[in-house]
PDB file of C-alpha atoms in Angstrom:
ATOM      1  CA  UNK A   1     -32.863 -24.935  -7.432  1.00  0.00           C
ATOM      2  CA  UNK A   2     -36.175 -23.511  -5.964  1.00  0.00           C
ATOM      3  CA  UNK A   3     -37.786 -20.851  -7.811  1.00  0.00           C
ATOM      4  CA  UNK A   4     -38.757 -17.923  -6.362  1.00  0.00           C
ATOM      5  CA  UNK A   5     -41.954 -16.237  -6.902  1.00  0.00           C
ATOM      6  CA  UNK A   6     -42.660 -12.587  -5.603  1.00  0.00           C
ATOM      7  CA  UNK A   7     -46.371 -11.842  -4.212  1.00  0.00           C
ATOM      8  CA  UNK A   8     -46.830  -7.945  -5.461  1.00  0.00           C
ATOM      9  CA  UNK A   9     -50.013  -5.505  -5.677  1.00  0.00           C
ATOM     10  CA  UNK A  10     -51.044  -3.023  -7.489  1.00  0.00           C
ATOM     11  CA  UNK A  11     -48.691   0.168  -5.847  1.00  0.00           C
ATOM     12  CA  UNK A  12     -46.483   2.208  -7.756  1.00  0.00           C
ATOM     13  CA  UNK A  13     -43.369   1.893  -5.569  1.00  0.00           C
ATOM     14  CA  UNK A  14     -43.725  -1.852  -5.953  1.00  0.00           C
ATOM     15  CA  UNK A  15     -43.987  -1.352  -9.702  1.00  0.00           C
ATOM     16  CA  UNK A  16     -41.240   0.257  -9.626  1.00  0.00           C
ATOM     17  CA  UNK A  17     -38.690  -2.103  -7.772  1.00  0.00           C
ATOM     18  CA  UNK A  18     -39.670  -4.793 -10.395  1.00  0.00           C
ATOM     19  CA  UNK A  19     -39.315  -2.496 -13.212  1.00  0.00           C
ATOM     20  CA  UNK A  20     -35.823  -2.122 -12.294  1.00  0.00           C
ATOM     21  CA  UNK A  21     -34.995  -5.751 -11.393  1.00  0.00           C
ATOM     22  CA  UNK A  22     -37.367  -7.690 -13.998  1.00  0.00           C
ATOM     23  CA  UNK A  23     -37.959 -10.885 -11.911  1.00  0.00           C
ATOM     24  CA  UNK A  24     -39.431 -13.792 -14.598  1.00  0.00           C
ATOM     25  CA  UNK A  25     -41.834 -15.176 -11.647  1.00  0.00           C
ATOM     26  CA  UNK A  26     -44.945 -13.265 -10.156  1.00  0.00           C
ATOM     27  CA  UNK A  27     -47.651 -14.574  -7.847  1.00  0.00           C
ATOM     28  CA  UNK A  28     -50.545 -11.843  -8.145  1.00  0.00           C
ATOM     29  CA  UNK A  29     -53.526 -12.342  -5.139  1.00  0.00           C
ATOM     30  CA  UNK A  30     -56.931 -11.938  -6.623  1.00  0.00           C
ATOM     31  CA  UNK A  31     -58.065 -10.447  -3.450  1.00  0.00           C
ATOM     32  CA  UNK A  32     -55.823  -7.519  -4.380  1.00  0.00           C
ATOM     33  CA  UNK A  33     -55.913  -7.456  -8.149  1.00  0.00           C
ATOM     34  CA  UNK A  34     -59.863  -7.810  -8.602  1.00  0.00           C
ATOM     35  CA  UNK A  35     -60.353  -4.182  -9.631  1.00  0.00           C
ATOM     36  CA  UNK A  36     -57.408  -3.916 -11.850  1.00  0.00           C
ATOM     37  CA  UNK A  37     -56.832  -5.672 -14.841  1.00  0.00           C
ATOM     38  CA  UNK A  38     -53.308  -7.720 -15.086  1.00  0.00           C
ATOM     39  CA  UNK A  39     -52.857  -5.676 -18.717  1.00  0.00           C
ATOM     40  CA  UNK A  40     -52.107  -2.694 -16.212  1.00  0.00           C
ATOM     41  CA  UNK A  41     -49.622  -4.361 -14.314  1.00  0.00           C
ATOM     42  CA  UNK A  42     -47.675  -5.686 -18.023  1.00  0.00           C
ATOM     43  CA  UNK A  43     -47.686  -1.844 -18.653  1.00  0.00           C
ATOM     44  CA  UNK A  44     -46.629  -0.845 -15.146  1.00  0.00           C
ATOM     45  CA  UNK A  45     -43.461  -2.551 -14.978  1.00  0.00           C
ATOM     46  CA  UNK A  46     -42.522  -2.670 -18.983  1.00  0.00           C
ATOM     47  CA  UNK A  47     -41.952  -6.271 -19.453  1.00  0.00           C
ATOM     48  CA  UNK A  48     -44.215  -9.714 -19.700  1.00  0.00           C
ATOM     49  CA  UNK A  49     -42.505 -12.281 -16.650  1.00  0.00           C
ATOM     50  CA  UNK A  50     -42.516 -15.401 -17.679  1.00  0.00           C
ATOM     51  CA  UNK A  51     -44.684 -17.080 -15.340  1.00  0.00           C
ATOM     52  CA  UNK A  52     -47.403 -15.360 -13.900  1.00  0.00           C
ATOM     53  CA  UNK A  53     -49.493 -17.400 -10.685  1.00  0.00           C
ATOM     54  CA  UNK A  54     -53.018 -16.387  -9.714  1.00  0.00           C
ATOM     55  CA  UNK A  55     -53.830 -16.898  -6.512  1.00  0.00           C
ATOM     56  CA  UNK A  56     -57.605 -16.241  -4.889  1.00  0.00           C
ATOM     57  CA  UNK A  57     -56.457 -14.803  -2.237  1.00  0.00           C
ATOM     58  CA  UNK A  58     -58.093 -16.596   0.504  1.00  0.00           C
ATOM     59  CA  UNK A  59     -56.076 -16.000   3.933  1.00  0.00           C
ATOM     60  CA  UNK A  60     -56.999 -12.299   2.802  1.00  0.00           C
ATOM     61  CA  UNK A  61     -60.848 -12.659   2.104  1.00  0.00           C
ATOM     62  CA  UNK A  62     -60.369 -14.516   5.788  1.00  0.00           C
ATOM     63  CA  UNK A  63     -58.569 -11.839   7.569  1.00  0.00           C
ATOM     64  CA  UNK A  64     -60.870  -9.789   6.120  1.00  0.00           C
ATOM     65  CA  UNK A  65     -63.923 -11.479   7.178  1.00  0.00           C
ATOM     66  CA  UNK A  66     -65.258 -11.489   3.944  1.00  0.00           C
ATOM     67  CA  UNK A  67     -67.270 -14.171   2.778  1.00  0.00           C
ATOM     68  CA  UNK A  68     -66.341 -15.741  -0.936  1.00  0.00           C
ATOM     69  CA  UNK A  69     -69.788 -17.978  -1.420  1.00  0.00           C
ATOM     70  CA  UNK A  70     -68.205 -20.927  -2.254  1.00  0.00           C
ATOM     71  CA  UNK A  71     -69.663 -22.609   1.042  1.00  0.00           C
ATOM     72  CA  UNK A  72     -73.087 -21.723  -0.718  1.00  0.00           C
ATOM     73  CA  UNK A  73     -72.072 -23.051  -3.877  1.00  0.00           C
ATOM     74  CA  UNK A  74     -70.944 -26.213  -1.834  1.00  0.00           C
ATOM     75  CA  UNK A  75     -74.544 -26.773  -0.080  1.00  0.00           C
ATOM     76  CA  UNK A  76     -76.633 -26.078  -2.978  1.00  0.00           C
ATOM     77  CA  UNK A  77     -74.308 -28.010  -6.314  1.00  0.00           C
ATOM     78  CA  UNK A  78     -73.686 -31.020  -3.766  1.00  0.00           C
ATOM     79  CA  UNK A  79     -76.869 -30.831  -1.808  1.00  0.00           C
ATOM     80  CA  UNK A  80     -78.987 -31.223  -5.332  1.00  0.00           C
ATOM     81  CA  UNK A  81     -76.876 -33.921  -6.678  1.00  0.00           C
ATOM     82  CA  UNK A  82     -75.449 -31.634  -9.739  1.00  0.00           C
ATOM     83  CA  UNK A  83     -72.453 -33.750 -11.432  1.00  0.00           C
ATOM     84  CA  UNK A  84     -69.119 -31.728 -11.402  1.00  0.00           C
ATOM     85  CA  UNK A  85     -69.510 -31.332 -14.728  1.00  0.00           C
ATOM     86  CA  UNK A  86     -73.195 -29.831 -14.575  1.00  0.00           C
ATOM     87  CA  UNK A  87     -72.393 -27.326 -12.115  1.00  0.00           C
ATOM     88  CA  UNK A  88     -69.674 -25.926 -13.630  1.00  0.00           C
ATOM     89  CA  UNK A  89     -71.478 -25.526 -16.797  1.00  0.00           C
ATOM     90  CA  UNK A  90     -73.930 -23.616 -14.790  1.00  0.00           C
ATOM     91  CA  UNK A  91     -71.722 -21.142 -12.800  1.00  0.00           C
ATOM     92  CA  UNK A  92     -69.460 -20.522 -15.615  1.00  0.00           C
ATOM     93  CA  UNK A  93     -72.797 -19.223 -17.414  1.00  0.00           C
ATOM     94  CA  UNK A  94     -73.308 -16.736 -14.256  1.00  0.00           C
ATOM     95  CA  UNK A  95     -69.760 -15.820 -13.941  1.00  0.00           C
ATOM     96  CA  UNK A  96     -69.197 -14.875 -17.360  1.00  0.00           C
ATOM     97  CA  UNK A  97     -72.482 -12.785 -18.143  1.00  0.00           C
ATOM     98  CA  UNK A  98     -71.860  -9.383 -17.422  1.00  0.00           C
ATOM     99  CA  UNK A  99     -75.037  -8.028 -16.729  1.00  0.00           C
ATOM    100  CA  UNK A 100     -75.336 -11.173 -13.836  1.00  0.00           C
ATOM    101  CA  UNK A 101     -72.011 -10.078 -12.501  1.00  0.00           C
ATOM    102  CA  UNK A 102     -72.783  -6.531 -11.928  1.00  0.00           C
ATOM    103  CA  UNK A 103     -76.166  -6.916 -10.152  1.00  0.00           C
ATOM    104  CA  UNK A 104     -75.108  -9.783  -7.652  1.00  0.00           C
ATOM    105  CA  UNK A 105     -71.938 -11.988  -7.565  1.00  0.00           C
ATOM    106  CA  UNK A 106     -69.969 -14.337  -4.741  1.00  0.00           C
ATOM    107  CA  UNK A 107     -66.112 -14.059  -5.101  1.00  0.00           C
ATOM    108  CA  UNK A 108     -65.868 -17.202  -6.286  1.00  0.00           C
ATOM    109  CA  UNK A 109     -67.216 -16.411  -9.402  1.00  0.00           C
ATOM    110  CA  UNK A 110     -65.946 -12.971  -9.582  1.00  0.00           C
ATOM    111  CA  UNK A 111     -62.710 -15.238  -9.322  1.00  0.00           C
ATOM    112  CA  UNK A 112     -64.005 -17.223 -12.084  1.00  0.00           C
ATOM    113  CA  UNK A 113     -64.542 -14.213 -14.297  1.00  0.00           C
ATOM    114  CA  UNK A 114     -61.423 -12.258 -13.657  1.00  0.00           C
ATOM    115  CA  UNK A 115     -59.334 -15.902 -14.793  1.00  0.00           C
ATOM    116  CA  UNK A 116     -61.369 -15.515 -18.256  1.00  0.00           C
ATOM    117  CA  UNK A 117     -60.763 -11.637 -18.457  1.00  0.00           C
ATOM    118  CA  UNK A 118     -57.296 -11.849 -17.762  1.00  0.00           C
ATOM    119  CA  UNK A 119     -56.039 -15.313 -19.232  1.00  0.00           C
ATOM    120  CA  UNK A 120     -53.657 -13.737 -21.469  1.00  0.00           C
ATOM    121  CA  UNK A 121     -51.873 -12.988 -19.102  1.00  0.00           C
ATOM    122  CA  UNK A 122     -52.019 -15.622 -16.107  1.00  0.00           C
ATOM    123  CA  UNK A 123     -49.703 -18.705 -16.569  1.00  0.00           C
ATOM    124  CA  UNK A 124     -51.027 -20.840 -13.957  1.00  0.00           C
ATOM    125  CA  UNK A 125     -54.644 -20.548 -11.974  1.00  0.00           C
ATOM    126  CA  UNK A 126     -54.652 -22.085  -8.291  1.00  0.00           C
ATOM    127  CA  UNK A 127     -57.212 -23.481  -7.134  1.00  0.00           C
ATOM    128  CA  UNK A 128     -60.155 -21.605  -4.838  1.00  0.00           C
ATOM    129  CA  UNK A 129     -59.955 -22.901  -1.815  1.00  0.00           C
ATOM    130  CA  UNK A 130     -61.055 -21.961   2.310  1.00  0.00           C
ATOM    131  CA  UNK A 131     -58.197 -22.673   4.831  1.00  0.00           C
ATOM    132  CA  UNK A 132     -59.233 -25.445   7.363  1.00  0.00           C
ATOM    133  CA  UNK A 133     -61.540 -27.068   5.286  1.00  0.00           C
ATOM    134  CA  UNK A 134     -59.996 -29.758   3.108  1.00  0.00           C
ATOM    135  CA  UNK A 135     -63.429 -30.727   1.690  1.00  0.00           C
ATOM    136  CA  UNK A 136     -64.839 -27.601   0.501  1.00  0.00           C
ATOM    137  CA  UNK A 137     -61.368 -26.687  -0.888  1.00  0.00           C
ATOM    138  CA  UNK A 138     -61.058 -29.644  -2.546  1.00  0.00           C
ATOM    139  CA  UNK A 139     -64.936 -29.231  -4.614  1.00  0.00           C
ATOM    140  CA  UNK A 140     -63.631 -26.071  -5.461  1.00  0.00           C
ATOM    141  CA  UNK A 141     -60.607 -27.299  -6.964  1.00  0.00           C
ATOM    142  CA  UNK A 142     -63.059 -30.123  -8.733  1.00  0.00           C
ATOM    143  CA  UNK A 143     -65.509 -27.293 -10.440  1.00  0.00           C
ATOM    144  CA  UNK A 144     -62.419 -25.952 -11.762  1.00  0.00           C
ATOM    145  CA  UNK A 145     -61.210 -28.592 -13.300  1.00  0.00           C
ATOM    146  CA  UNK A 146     -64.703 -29.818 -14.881  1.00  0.00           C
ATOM    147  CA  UNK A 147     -64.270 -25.840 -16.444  1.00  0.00           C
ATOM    148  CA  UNK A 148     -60.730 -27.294 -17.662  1.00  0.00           C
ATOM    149  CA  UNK A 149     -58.847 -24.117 -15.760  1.00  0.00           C
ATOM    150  CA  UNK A 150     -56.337 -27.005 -15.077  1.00  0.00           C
ATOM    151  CA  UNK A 151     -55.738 -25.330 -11.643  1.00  0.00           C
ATOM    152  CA  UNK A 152     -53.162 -26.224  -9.149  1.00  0.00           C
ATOM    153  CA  UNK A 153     -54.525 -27.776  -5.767  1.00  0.00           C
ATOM    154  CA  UNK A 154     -53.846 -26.630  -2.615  1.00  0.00           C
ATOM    155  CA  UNK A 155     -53.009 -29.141   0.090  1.00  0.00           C
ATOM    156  CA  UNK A 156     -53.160 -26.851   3.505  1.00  0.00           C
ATOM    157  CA  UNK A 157     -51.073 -27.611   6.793  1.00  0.00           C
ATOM    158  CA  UNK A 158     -53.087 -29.802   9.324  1.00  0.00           C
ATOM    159  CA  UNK A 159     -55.375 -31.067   6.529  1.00  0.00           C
ATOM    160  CA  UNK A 160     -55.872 -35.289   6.563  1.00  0.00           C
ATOM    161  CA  UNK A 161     -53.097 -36.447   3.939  1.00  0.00           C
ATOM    162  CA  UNK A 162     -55.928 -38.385   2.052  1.00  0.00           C
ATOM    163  CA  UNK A 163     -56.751 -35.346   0.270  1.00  0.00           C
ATOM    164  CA  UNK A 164     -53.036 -35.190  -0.770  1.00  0.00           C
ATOM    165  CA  UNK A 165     -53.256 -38.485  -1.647  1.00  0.00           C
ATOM    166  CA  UNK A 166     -56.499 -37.595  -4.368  1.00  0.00           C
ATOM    167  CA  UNK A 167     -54.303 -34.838  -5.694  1.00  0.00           C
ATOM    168  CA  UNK A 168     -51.117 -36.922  -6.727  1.00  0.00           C
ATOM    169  CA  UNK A 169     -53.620 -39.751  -8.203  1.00  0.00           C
ATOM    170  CA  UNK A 170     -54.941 -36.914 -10.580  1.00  0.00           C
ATOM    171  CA  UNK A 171     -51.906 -36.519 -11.610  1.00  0.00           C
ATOM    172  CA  UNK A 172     -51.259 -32.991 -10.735  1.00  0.00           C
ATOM    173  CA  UNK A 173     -48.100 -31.653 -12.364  1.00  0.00           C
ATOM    174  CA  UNK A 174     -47.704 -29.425  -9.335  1.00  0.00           C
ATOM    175  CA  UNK A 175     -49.404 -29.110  -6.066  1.00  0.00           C
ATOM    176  CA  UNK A 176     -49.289 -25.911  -3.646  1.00  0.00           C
ATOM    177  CA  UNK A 177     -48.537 -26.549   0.012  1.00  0.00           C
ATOM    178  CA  UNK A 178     -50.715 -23.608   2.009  1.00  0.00           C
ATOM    179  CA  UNK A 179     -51.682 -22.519   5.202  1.00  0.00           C
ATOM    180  CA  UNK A 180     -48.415 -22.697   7.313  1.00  0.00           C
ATOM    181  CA  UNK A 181     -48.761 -19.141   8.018  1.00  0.00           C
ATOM    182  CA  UNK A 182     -51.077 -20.396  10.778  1.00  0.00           C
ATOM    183  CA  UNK A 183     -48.361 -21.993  12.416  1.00  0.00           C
ATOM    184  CA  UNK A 184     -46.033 -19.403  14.209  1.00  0.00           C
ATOM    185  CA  UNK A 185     -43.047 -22.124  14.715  1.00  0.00           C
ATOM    186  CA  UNK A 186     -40.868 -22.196  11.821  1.00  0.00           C
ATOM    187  CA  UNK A 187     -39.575 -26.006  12.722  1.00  0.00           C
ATOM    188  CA  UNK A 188     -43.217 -27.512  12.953  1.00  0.00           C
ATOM    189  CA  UNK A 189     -44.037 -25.965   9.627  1.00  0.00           C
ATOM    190  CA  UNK A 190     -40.015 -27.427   7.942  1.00  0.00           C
ATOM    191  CA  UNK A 191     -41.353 -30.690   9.811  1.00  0.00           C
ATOM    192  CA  UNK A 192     -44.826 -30.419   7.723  1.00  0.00           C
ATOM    193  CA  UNK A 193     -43.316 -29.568   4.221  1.00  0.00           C
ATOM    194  CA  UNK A 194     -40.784 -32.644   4.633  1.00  0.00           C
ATOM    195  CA  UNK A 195     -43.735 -35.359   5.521  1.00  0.00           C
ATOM    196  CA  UNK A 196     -45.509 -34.073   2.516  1.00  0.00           C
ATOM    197  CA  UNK A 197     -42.146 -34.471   0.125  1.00  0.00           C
ATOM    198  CA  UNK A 198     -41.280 -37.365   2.103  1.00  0.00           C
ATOM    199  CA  UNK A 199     -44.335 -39.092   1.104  1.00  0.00           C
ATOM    200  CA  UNK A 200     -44.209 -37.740  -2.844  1.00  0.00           C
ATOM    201  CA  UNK A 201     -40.322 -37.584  -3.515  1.00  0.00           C
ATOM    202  CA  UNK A 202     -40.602 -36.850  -7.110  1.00  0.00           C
ATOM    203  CA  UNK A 203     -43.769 -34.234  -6.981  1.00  0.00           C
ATOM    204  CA  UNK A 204     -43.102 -30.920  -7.500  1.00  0.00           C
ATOM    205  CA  UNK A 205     -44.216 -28.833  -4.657  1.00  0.00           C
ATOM    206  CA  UNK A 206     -45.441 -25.009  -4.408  1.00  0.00           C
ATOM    207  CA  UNK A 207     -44.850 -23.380  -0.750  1.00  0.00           C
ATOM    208  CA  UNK A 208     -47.541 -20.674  -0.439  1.00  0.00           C
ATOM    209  CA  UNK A 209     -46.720 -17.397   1.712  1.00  0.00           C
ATOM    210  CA  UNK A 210     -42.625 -18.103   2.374  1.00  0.00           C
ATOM    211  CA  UNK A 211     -39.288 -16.698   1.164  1.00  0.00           C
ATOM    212  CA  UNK A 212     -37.479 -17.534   4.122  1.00  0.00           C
ATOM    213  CA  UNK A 213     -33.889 -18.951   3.010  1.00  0.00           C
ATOM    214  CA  UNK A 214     -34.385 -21.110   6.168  1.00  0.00           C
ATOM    215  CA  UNK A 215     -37.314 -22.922   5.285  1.00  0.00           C
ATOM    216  CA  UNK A 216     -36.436 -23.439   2.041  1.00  0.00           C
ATOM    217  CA  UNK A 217     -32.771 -24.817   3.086  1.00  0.00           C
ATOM    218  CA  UNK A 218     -34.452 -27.023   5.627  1.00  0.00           C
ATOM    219  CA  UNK A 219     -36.755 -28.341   3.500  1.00  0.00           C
ATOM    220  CA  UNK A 220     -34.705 -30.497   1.065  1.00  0.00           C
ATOM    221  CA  UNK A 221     -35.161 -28.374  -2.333  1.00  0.00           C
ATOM    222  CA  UNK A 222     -39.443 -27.880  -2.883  1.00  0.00           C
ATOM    223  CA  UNK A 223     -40.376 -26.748  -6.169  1.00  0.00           C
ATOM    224  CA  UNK A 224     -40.795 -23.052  -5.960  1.00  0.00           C
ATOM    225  CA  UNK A 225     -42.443 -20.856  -3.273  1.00  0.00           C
ATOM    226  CA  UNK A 226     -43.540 -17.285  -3.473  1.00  0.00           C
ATOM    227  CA  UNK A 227     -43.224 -14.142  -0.855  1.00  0.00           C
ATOM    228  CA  UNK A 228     -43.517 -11.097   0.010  1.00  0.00           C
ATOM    229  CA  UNK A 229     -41.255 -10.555   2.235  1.00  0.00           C
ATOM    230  CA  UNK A 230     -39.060  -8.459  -0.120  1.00  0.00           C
ATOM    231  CA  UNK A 231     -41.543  -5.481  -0.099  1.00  0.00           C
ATOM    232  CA  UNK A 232     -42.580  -6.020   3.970  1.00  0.00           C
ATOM    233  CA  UNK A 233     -39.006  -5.885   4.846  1.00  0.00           C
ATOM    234  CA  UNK A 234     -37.936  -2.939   2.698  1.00  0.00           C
ATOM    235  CA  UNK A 235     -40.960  -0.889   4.034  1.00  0.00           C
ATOM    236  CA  UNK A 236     -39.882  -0.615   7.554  1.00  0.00           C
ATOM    237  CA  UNK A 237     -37.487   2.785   7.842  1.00  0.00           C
ATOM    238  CA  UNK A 238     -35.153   0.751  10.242  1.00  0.00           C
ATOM    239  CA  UNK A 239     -34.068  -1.902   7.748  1.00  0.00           C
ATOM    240  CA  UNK A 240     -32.944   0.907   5.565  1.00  0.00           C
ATOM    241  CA  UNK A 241     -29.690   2.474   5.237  1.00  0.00           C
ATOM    242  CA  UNK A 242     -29.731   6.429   5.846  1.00  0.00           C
ATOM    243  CA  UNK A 243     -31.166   7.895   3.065  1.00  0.00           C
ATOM    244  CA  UNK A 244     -31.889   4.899   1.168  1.00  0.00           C
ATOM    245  CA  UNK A 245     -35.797   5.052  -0.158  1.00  0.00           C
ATOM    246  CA  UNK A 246     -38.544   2.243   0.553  1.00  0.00           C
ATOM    247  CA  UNK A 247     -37.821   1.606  -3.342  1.00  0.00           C
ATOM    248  CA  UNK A 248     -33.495   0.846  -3.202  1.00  0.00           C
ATOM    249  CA  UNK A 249     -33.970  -0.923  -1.028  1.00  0.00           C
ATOM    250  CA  UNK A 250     -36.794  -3.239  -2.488  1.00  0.00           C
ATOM    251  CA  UNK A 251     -34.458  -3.796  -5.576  1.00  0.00           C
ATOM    252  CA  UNK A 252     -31.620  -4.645  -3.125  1.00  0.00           C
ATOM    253  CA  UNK A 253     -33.749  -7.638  -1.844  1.00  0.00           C
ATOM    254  CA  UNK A 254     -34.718  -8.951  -5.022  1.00  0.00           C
ATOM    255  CA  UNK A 255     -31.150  -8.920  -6.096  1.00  0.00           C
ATOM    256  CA  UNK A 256     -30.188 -10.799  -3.449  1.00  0.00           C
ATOM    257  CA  UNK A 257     -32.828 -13.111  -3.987  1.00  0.00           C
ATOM    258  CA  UNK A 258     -32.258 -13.265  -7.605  1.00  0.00           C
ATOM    259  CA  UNK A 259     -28.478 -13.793  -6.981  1.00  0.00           C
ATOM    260  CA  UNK A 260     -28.865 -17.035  -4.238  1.00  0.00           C
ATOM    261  CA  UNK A 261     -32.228 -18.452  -6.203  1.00  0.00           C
ATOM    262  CA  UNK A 262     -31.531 -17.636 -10.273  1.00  0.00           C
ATOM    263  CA  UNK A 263     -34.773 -18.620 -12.358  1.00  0.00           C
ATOM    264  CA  UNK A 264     -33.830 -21.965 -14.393  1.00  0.00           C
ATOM    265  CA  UNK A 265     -36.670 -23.110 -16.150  1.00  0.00           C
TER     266      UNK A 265
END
């Protein structure tokens, strides 16, 4: 059974829906949650789930137009020969001295930070990485490592399968399947998931950005996937009964959810 994971930020009438319906499985996006700290959210909703995902955020920082650094950190760690190892030693020093952080930063190590800050509560860490560029993502997902954040990789749609092929050898428990967003026809992006499961049978798989029951019924039983769907489609007036608040019917969509994909763990 795939497990469902529900993308939420920091608004009170999204705190609210999962107070009432406790889900066990939250993704949180960094690019949301950087100026909160996760203790808030614990408090928020009344109850520790019992896996919490961070994700960087990074089709958000893109649509945003924001640049992360990690293409500087790229150039200069690889351009100077630093080992994996010596460069993470090195930005783990800048990303967890405060007085660095608050007089100049990249969002990769503000990512780096926030992870530290907030471990207690974060379950799983995925890996930083820049849609489109399977190299870059994959250093990032290296540094990480060498700082033993034993994140999860992120494979993205389009991307040369050799790169998947580095992430299985690893050993990766689990591997996240990104970037299908960027491809508006639900059958190419079924078609993409399948190659990758047909390849890997037995690896566990991690759909970013879907909740879609058809995807996931097309796509021979993945892992688990994550969404937010539930709060995009309860915030539009017409998919509301008369009367019925942003809120009901929020908690109606995770129920449903909850009821056709139970957590089994």
């Amino acid at each position: 059974m795939t497990i469902i994971y529900y993308s939420t930020s920091p608004k009170q009438d999204e705190y609210d829906a999962l107070r009432a319906t406790r889900p066990e499985t939250l993704l949180l996006s960094f690019a949301l949650w950087r100026n909160k700290p996760l203790k808030e959210l614990i408090e928020k909703i009344g109850y520790r789930p019992k896996s919490i995902i961070i994700d960087p955020g990074a089709i958000t920082f893109k649509n945003g137009k924001i640049s992360t650094g990690i293409y500087d950190i790229y150039d200069y760690y690889l351009g100077d020969g630093y080992s994996d190892e010596e460069a993470a030693k090195e930005i783990l020093e800048w990303a967890l001295n405060e007085s660095y952080m608050a007089d100049d930063s990249n969002i990769f190590y503000e990512y780096i930070s926030y992870v530290h800050r907030n471990k207690r509560y974060i379950d799983q860490v995925l890996s930083f990485d820049q849609i489109g560029k399977a190299d870059v993502s994959r250093y990032m997902y290296r540094l990480m490592r060498a700082m033993q954040l034993n994140p999860i990789p992120v494979f993205h749609y389009q991307s040369d399968f050799i790169y998947l092929d580095k992430y299985i050898e690893e050993g990766n428990e689990l591997i996240a399947l990104g970037g299908i967003l960027m491809e508006p026809k639900i059958l190419k992006r079924v078609e993409w998931i399948n190659e990758c499961m047909k390849r890997y049978p037995n690896q566990k798989f991690h759909v970013l950005g879907t909740q879609r029951k058809q995807i996931i019924d097309s796509s021979g039983g993945f892992y688990s996937c994550d969404g937010n769907s539930w709060k995009i489609t309860a915030g539009y007036k017409r998919n509301r009964l008369p009367g019925q608040t942003k809120v009901q019917k929020a908690i109606e969509i995770i129920q449903n959810l909850q009821e056709v994909f139970p957590y089994e763990q």
